Backbone as JSON Lines, residues from 0, in Angstrom:
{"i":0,"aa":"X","n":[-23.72,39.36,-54.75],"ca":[-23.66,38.28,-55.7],"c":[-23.33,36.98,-54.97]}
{"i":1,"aa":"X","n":[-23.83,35.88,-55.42],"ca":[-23.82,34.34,-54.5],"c":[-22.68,33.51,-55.28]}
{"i":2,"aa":"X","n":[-22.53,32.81,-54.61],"ca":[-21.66,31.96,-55.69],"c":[-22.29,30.86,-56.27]}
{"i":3,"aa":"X","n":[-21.58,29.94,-56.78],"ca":[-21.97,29.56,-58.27],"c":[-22.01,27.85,-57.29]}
{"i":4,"aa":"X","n":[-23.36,27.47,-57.42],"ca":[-23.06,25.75,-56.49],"c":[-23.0,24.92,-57.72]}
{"i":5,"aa":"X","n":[-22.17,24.07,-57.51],"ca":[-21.64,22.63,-58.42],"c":[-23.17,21.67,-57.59]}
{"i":6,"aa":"X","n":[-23.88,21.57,-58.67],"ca":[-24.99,20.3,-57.95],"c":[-24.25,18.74,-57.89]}
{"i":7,"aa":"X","n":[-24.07,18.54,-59.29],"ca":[-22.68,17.34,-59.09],"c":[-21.96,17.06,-58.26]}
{"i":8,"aa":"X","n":[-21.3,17.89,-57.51],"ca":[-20.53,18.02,-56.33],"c":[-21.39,17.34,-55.33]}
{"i":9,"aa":"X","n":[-22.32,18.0,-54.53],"ca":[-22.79,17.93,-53.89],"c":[-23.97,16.25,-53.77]}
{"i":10,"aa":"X","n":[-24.37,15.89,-54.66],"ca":[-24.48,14.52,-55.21],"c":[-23.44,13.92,-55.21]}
{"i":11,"aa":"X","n":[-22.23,14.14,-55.36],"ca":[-21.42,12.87,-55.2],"c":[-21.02,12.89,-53.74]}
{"i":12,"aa":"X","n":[-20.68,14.37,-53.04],"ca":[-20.73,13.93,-51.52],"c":[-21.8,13.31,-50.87]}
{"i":13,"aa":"X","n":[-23.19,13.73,-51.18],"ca":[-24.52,13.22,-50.12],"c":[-23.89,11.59,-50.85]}
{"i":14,"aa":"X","n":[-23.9,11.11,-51.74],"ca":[-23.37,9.33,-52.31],"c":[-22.26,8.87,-51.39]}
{"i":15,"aa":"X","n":[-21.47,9.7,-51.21],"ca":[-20.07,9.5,-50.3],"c":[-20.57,9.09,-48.86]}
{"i":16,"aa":"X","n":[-21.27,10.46,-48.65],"ca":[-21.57,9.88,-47.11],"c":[-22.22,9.27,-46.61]}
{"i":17,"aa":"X","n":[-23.79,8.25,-47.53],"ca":[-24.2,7.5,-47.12],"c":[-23.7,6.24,-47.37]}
{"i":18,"aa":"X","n":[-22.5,5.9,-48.24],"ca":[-21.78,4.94,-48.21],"c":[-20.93,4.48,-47.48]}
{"i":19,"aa":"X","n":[-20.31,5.94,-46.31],"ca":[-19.5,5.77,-45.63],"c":[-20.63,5.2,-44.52]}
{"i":20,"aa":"X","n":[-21.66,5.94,-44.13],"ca":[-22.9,5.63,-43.24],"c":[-23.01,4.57,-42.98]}
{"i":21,"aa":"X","n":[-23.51,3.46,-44.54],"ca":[-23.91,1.71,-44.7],"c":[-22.67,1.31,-44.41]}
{"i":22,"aa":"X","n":[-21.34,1.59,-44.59],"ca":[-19.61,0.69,-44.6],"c":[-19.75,0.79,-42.84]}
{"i":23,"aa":"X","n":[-19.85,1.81,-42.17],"ca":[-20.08,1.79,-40.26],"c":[-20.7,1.19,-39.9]}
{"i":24,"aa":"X","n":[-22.1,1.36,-40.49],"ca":[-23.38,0.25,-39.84],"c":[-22.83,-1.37,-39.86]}
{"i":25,"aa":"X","n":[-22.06,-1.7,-41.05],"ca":[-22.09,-2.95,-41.64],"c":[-20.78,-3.53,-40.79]}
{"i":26,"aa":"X","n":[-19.61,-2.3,-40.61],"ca":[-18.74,-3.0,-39.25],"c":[-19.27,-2.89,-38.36]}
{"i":27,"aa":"X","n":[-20.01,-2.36,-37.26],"ca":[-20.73,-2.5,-36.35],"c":[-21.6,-3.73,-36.29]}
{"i":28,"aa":"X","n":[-22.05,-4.39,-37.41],"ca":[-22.69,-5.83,-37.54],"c":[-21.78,-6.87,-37.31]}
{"i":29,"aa":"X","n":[-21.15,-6.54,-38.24],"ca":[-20.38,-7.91,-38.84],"c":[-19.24,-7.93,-38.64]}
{"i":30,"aa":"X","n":[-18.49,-7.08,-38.32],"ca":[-16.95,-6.78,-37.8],"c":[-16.68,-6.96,-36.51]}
{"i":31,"aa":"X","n":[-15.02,-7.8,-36.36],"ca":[-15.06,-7.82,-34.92],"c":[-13.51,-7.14,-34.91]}
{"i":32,"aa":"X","n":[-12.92,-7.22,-33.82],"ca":[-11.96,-6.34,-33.33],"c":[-10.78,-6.94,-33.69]}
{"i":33,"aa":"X","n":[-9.78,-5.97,-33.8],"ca":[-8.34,-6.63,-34.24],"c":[-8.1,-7.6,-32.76]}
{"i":34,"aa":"X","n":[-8.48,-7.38,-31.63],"ca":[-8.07,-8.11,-30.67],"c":[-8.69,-9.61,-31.13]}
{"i":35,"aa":"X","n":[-10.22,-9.13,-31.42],"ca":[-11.02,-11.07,-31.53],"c":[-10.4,-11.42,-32.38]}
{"i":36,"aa":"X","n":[-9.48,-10.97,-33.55],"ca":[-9.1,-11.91,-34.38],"c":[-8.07,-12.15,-33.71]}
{"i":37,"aa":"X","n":[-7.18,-11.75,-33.3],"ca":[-5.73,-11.89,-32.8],"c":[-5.89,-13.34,-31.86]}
{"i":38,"aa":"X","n":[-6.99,-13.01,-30.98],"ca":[-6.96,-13.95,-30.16],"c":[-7.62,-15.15,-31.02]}
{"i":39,"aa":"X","n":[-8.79,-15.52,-31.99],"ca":[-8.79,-16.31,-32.97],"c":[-7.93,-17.1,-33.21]}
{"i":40,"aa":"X","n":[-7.05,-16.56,-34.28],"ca":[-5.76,-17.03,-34.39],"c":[-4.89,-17.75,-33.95]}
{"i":41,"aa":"X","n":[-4.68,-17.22,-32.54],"ca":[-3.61,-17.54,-31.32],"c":[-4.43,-19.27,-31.29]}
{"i":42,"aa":"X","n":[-5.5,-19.2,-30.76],"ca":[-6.79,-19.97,-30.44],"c":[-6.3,-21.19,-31.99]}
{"i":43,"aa":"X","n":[-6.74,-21.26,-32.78],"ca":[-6.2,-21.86,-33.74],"c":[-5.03,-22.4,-33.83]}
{"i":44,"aa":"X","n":[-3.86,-21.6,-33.41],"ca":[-2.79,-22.36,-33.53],"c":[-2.46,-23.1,-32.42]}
{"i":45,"aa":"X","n":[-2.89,-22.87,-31.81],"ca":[-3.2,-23.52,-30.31],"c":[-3.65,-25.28,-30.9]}
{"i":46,"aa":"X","n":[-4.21,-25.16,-30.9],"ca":[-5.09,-26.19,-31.78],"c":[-4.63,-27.03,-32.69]}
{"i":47,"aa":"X","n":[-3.72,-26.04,-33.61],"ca":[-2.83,-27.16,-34.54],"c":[-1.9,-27.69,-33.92]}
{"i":48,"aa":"X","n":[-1.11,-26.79,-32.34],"ca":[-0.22,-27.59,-31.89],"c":[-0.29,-28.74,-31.65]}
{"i":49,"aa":"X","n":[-1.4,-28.23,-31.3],"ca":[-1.99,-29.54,-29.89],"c":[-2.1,-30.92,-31.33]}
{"i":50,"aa":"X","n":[-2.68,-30.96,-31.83],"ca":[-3.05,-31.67,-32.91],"c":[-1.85,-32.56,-33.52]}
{"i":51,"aa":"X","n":[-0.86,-31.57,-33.7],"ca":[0.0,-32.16,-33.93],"c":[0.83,-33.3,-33.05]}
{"i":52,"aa":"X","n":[0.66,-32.4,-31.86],"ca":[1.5,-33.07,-31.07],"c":[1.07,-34.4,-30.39]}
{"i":53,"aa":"X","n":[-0.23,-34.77,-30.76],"ca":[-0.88,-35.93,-30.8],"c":[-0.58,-37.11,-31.91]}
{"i":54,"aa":"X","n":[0.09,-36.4,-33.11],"ca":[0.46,-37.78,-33.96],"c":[1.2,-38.45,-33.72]}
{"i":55,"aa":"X","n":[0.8,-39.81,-34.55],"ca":[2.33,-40.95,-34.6],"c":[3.32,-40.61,-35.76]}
{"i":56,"aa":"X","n":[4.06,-40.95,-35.32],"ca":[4.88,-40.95,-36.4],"c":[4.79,-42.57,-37.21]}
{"i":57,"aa":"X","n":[5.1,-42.18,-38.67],"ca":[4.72,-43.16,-39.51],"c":[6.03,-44.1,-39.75]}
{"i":58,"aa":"X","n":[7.03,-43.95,-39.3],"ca":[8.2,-44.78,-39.73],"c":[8.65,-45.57,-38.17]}
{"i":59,"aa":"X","n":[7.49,-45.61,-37.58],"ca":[7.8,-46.53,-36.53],"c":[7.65,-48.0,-36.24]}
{"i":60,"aa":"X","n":[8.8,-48.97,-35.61],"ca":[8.52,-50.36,-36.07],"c":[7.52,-50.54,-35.44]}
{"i":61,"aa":"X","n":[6.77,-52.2,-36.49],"ca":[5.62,-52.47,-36.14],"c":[6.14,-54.0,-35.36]}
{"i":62,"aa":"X","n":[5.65,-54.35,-34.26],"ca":[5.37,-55.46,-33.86],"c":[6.41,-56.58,-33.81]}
């Protein structure tokens, strides 16, 4: 005697795993690494320092 297959089942896994399939493909595109962002970031604030540290200050006498 065989056992009894759930087709449902089996449709919602083959759905599962080509979703997991397209979600890999799509980080492999479009995703970058916790490092590129990290360094991003760093890179950015870098940037605002600097930025900052280029202003005047506004309560300074004039002339």
């Amino acid at each position: 005697m065989s056992n009894v297959t759930n087709l449902n089942r089996f449709r919602k896994d083959r759905a599962r795993a080509a979703k997991r399939a397209q979600g890999d493909a799509n980080a492999v595109k479009f995703g970058r690494t916790g490092g590129e962002r990290a360094a991003e970031k760093a890179e950015a604030e870098k940037a605002r320092r600097a930025l900052d540290g280029h202003r005047r200050d506004d309560d300074s006498p004039k002339g």
